[in-house]
PDB file of C-alpha atoms and ligand atoms in Angstrom:
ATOM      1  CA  UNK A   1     107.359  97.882  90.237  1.00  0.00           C
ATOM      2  CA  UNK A   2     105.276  94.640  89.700  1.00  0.00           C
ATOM      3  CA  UNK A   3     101.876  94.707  90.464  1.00  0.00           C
ATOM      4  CA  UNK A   4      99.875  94.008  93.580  1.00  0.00           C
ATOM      5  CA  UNK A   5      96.685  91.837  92.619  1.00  0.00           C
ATOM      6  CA  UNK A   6      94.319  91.590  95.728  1.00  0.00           C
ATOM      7  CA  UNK A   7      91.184  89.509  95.419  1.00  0.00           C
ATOM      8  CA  UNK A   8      87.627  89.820  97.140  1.00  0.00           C
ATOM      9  CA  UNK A   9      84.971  87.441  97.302  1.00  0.00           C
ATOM     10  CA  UNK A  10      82.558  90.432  95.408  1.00  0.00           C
ATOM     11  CA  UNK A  11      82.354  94.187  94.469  1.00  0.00           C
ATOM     12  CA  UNK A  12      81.223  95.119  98.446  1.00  0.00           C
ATOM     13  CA  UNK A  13      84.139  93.550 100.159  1.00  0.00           C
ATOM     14  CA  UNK A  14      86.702  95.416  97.434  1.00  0.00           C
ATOM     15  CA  UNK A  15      85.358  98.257  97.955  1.00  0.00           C
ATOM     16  CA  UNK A  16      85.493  98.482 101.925  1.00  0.00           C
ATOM     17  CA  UNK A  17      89.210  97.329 101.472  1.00  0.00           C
ATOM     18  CA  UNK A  18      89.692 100.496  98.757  1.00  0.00           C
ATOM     19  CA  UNK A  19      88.118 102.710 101.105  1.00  0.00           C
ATOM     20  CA  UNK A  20      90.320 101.074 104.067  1.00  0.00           C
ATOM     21  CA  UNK A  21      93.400 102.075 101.303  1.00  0.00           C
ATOM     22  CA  UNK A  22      92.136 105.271 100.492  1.00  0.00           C
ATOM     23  CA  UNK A  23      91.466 106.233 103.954  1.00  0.00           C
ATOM     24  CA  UNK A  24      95.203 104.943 105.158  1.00  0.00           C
ATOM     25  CA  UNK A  25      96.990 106.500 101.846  1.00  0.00           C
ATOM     26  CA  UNK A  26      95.078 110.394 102.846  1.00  0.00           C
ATOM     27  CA  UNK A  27      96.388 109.977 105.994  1.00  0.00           C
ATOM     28  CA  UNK A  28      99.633 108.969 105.317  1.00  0.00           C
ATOM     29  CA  UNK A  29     100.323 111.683 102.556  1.00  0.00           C
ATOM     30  CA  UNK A  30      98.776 114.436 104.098  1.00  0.00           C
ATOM     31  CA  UNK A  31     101.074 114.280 107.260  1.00  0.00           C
ATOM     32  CA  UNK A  32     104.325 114.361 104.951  1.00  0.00           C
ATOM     33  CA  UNK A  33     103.016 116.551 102.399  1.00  0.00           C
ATOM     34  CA  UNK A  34     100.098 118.453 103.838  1.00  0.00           C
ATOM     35  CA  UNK A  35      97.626 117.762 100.675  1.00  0.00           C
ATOM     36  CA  UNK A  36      96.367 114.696  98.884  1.00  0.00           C
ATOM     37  CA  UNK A  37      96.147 114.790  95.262  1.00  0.00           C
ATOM     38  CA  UNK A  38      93.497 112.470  93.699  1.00  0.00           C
ATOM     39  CA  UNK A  39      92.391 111.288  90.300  1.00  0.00           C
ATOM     40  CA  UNK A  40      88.970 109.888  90.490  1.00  0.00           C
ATOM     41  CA  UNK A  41      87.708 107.162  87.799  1.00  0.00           C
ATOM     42  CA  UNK A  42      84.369 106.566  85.954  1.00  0.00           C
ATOM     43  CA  UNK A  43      82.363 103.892  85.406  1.00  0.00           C
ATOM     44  CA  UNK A  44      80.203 101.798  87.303  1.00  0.00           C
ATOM     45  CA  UNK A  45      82.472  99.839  89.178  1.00  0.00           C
ATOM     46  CA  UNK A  46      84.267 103.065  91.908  1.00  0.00           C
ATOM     47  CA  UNK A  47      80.157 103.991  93.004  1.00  0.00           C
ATOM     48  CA  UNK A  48      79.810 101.577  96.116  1.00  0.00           C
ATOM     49  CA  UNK A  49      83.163 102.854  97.023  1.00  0.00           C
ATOM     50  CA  UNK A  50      82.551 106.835  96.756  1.00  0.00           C
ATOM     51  CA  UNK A  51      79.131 106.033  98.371  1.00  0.00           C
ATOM     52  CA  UNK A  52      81.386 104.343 101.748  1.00  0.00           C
ATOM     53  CA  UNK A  53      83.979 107.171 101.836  1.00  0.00           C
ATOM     54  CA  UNK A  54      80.489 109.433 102.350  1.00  0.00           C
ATOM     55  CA  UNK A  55      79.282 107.756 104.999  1.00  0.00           C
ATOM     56  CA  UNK A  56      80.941 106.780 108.422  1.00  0.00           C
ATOM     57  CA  UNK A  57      82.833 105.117 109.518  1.00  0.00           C
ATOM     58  CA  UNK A  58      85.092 106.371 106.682  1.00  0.00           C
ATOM     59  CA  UNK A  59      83.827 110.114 106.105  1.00  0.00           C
ATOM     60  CA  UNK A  60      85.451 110.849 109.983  1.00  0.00           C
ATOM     61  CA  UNK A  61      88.522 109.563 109.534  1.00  0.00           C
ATOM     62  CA  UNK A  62      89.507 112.230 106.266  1.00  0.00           C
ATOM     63  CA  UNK A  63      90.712 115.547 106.412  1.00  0.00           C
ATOM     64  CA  UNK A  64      88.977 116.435 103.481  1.00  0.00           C
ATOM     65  CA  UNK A  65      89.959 119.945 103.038  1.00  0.00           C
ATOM     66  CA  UNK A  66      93.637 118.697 102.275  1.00  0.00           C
ATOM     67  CA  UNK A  67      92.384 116.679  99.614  1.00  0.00           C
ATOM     68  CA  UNK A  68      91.993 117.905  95.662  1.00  0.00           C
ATOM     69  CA  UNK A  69      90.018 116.169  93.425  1.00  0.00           C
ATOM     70  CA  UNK A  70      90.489 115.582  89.840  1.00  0.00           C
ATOM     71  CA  UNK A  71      89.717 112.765  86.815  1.00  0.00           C
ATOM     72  CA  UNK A  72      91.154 109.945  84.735  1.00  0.00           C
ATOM     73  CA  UNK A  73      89.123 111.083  82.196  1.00  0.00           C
ATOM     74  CA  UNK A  74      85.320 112.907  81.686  1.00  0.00           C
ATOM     75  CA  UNK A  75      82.963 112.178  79.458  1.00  0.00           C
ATOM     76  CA  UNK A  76      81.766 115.164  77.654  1.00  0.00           C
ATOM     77  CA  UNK A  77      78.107 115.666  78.310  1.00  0.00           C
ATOM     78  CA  UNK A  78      76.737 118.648  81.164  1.00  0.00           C
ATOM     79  CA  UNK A  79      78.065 118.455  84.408  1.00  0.00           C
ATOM     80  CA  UNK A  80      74.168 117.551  86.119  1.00  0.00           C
ATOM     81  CA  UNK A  81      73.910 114.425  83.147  1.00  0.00           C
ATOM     82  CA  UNK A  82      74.043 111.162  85.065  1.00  0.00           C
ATOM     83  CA  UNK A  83      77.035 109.870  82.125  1.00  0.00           C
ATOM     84  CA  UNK A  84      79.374 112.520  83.562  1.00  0.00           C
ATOM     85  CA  UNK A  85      81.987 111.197  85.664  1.00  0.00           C
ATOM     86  CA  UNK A  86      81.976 114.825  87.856  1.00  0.00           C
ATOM     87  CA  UNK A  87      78.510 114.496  88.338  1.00  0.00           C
ATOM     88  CA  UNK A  88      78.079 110.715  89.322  1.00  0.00           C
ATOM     89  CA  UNK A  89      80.849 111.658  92.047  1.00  0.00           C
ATOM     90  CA  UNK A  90      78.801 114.538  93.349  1.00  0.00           C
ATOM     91  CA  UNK A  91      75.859 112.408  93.947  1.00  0.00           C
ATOM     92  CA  UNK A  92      77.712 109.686  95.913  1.00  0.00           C
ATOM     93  CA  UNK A  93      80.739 111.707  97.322  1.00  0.00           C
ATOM     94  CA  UNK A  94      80.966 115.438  97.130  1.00  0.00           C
ATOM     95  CA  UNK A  95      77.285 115.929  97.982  1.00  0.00           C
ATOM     96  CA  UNK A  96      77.869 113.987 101.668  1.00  0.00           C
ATOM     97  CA  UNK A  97      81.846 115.934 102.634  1.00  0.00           C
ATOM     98  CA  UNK A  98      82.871 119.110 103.748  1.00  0.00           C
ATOM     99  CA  UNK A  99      85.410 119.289 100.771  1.00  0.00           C
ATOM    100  CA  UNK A 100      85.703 122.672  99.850  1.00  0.00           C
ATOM    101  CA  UNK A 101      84.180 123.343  96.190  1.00  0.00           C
ATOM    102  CA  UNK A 102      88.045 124.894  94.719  1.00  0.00           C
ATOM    103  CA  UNK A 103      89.384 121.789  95.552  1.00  0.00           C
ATOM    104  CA  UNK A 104      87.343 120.076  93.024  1.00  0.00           C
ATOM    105  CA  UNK A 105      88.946 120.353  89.738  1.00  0.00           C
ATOM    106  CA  UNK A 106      87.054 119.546  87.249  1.00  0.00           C
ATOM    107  CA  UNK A 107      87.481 118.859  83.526  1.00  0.00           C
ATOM    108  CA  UNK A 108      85.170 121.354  81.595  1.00  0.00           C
ATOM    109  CA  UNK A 109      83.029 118.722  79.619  1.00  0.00           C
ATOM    110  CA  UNK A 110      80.632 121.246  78.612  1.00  0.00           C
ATOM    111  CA  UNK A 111      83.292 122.116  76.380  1.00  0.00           C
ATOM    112  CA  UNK A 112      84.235 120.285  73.109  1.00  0.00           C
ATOM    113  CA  UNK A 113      87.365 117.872  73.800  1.00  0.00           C
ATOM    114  CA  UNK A 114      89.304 119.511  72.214  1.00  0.00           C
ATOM    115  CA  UNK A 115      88.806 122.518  74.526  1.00  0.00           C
ATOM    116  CA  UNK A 116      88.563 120.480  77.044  1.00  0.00           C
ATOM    117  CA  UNK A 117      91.538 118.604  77.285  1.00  0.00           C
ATOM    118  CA  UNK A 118      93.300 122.293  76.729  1.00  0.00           C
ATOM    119  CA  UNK A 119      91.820 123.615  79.703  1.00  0.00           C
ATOM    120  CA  UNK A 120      92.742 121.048  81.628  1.00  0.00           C
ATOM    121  CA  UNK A 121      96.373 121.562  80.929  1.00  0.00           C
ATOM    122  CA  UNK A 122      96.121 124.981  82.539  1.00  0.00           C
ATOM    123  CA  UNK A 123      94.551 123.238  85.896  1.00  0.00           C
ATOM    124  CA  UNK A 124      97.328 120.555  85.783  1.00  0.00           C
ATOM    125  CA  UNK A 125      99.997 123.216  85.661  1.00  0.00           C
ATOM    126  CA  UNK A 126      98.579 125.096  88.806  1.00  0.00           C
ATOM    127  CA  UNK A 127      99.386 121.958  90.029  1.00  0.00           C
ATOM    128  CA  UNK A 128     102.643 121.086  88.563  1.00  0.00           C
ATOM    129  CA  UNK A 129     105.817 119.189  90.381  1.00  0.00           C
ATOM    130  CA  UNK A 130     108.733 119.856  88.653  1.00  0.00           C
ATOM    131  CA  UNK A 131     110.312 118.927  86.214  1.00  0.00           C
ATOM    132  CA  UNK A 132     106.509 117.784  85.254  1.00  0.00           C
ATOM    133  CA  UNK A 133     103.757 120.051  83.634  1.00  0.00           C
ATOM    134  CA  UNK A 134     101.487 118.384  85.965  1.00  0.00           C
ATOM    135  CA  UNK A 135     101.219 117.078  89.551  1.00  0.00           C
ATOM    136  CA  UNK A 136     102.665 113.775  91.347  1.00  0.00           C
ATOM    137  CA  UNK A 137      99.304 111.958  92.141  1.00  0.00           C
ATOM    138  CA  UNK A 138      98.971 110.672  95.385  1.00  0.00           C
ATOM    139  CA  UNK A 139      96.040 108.147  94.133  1.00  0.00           C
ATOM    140  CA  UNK A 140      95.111 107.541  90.797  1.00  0.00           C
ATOM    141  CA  UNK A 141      92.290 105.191  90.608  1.00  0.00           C
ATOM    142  CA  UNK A 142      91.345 103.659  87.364  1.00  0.00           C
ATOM    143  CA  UNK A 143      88.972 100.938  85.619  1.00  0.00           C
ATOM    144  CA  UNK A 144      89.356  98.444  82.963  1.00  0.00           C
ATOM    145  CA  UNK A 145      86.475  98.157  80.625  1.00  0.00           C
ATOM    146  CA  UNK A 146      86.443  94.292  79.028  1.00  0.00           C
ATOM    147  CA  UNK A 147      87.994  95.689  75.595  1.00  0.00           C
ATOM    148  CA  UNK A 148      91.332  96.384  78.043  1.00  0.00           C
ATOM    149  CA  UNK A 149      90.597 100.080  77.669  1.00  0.00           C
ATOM    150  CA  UNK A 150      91.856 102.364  81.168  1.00  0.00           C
ATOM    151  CA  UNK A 151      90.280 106.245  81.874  1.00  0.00           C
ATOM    152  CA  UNK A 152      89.870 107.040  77.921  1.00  0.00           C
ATOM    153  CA  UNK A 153      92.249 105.059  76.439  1.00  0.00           C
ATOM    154  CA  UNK A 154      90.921 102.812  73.967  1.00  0.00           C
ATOM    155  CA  UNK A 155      92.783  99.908  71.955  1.00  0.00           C
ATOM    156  CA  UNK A 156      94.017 101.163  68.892  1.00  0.00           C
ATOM    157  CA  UNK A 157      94.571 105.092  69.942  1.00  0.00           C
ATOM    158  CA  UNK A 158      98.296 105.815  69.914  1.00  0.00           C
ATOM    159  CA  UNK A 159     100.508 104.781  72.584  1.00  0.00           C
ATOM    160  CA  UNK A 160     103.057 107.460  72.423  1.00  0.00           C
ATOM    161  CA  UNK A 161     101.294 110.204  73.650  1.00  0.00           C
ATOM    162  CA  UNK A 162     103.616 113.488  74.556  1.00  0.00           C
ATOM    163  CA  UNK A 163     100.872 115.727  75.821  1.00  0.00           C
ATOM    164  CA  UNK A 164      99.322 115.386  79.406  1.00  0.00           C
ATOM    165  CA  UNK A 165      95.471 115.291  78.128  1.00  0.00           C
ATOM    166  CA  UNK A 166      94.312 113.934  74.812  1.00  0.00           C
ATOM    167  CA  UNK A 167      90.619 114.812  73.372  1.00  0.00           C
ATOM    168  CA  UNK A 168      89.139 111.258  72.627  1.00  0.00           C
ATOM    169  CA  UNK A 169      86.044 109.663  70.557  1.00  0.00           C
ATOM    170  CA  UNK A 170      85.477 106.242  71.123  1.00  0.00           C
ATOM    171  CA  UNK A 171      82.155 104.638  71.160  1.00  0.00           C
ATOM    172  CA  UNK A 172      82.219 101.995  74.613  1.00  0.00           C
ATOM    173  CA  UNK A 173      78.516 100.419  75.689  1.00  0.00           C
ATOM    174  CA  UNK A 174      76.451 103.195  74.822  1.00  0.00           C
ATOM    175  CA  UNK A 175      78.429 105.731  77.059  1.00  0.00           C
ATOM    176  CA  UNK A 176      78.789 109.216  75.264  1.00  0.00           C
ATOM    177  CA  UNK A 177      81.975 108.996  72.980  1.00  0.00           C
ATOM    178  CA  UNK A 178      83.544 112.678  73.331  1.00  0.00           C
ATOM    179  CA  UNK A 179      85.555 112.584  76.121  1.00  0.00           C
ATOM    180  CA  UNK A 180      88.776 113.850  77.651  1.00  0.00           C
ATOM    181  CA  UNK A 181      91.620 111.545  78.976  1.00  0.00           C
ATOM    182  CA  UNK A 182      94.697 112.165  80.703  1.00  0.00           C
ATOM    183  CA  UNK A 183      97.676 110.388  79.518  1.00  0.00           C
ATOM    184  CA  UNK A 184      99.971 107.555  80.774  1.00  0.00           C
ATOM    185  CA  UNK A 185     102.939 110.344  81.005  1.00  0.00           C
ATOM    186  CA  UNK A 186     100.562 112.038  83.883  1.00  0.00           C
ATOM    187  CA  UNK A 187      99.548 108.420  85.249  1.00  0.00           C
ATOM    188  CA  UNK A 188     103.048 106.932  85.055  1.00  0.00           C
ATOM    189  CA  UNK A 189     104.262 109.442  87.458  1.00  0.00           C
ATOM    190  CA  UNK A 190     101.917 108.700  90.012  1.00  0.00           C
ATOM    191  CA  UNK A 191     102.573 107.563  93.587  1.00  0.00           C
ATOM    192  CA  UNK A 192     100.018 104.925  93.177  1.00  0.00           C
ATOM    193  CA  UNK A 193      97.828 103.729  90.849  1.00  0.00           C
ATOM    194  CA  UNK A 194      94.869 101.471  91.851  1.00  0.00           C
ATOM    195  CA  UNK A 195      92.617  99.424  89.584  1.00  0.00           C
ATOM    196  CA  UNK A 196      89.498  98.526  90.771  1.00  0.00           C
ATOM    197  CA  UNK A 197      87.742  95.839  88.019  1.00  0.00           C
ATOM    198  CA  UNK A 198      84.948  93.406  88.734  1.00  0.00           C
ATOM    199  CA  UNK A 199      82.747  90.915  86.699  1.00  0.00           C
ATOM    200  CA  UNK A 200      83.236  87.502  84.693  1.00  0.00           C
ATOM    201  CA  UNK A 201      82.645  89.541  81.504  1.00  0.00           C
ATOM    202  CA  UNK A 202      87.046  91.078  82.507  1.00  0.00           C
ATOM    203  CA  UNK A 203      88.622  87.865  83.228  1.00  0.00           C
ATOM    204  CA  UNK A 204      89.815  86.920  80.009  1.00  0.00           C
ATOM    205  CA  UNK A 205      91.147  90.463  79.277  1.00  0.00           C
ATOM    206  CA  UNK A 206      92.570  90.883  82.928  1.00  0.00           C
ATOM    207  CA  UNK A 207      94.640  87.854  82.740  1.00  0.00           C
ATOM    208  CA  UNK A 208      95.962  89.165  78.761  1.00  0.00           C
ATOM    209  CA  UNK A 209      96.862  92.160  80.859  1.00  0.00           C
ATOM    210  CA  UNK A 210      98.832  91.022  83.903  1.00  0.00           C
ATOM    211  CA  UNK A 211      99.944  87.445  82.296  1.00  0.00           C
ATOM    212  CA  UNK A 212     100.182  88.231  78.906  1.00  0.00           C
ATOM    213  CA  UNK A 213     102.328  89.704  76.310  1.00  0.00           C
ATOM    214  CA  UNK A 214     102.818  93.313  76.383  1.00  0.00           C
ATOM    215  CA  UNK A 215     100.216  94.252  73.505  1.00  0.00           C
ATOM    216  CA  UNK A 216     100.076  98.533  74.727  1.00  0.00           C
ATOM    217  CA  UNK A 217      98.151  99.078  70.995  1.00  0.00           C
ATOM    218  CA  UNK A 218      95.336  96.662  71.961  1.00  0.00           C
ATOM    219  CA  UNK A 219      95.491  96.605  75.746  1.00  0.00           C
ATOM    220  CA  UNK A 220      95.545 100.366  76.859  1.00  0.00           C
ATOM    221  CA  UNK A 221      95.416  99.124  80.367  1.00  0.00           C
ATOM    222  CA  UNK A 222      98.738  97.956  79.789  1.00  0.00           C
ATOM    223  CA  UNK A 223     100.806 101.604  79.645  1.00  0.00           C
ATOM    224  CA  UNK A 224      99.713 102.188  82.824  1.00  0.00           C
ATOM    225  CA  UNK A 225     103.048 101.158  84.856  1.00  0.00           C
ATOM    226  CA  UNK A 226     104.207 104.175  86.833  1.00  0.00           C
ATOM    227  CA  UNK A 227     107.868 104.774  87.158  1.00  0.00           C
ATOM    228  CA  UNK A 228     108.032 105.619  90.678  1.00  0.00           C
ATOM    229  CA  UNK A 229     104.778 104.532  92.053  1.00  0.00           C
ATOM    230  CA  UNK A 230     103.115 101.195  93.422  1.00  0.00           C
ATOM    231  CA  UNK A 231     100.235  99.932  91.139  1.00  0.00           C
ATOM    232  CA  UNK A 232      97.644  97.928  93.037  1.00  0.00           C
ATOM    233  CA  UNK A 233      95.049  95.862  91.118  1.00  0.00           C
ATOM    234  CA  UNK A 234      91.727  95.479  93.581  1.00  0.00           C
ATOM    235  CA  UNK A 235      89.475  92.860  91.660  1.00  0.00           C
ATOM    236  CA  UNK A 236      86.743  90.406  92.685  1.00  0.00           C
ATOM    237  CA  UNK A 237      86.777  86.457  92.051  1.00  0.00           C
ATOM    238  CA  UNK A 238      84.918  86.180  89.034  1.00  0.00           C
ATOM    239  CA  UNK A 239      87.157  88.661  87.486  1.00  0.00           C
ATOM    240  CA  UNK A 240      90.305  86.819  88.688  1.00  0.00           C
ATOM    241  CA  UNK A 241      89.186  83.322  87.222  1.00  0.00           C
ATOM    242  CA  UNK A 242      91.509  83.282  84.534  1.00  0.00           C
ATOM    243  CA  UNK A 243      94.457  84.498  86.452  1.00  0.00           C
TER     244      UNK A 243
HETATM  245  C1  LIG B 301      84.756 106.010  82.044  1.00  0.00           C
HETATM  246  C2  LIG B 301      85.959 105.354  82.656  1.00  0.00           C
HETATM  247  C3  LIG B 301      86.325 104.014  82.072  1.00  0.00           C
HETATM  248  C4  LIG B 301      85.837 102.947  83.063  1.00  0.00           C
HETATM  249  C5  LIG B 301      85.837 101.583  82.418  1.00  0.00           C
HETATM  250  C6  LIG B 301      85.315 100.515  83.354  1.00  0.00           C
HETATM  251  O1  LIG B 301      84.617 107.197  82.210  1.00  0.00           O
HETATM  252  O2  LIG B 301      83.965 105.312  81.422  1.00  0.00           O
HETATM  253  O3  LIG B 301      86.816 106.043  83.388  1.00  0.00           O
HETATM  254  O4  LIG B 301      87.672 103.841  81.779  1.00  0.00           O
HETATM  255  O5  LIG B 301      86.626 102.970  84.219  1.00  0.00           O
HETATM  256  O6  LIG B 301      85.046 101.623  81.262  1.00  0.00           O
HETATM  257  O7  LIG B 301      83.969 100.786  83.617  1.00  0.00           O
HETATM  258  P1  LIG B 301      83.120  99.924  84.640  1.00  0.00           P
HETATM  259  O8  LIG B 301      83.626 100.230  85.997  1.00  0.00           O
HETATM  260  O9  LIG B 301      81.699 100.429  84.452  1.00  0.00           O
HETATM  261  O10 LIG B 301      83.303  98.499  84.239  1.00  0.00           O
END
């Protein structure tokens, strides 16, 4: 399916219309399927919008105990240090919902990747919707850092992944470099996939993505195409300058 793009005028306008989408898409799936199944992103760019799904008008219109929570990817440092993609969701989501705690699911970073990434298997099977090893996401949101990397993908790591998780180290801005990253086999079989990507620094590597050749070696952001599944790019002017 070809891409959405939707462009705001900044980072607080794209993030009331994500929360307006996330909002519409819980609703939506959890009166055909009776759950929503969520994979959360890092980085800086999701805060403002897990900081407006905590707050009303948008924290009152969820049914959060139908929702489950899971990741992109985790960074692996303690689950209380302020690089952990867990933890920076507690403070501006999970901390502020009545979402039970066994609906969050998340990826063991206190682990070593390796471990890691094989634990979360396990969780994704619990999960599973055949003939998959893991479930159908209802939302996957994701970021692109300026390199073109998506969740822990980085340019240069292999593109034909056949496991569901993949142990990663990648060094990206100072942000810890062990990490765990699901796959694009899990993100390809989402129901929708929604990048959210802001700044003048991601223009030039935005427009390489959605204009350009397909390059899935050096632009990771560019296996992300689900099969059967919308994919929705949310960005903000500067980053759609090039476009
Ligand atoms: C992470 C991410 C990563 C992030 C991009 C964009 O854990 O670091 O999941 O893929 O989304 O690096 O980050 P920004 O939103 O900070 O630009």
């Amino acid at each position: 399916m070809e891409p959405k793009i939707h462009v705001y005028k900044d980072l607080q306008e794209l993030s009331l219309a994500a929360a307006d989408l996330f909002v519409d898409k819980a609703a939506h799936t959890i009166a055909t399927y009776g759950r929503f199944l969520i994979a959360l992103s890092g980085g800086s760019t999701p805060k403002p919008l897990y900081e407006l799904l905590a707050q009303a008008p948008f924290r009152d219109r969820i049914d959060w105990d139908k929702l489950h929570f899971f990741w992109g990817d985790e960074r692996c440092v303690s689950h209380d240090d302020s690089e952990n993609n867990y933890f920076q969701a507690k403070q501006s989501l999970f901390d502020y919902i009545p979402v039970p705690e066994y609906n969050i699911h998340r990826i063991i970073s206190e682990l070593e990747p390796e471990d890691a990434a094989k634990d979360y298997v396990r969780v994704l099977k619990d999960f599973a919707q055949s003939p998959y090893d893991w479930p159908r996401f209802d939302l996957v949101l994701l970021g692109m850092g300026d390199d073109g990397h998506t969740a822990s993908l980085f340019p240069g790591s292999p593109v034909d992944v056949t496991s569901p998780t993949v142990a990663v180290t990648a060094n990206y801005q100072d942000r810890p470099a062990k990490r765990v990253s699901l796959t694009p086999l899990v993100f390809n079989t989402a129901r929708c996939v929604v990048f959210l990507a802001v700044g003048k620094e991601k223009a030039e590597t935005l427009a390489k993505i959605l204009n350009g050749e397909y390059h899935p070696q050096l632009l990771p952001a560019q296996r992300i195409r689900p099969t059967d599944g919308e994919i929705i790019w949310l960005i903000d002017e500067a980053a759609a300058v090039k476009l």
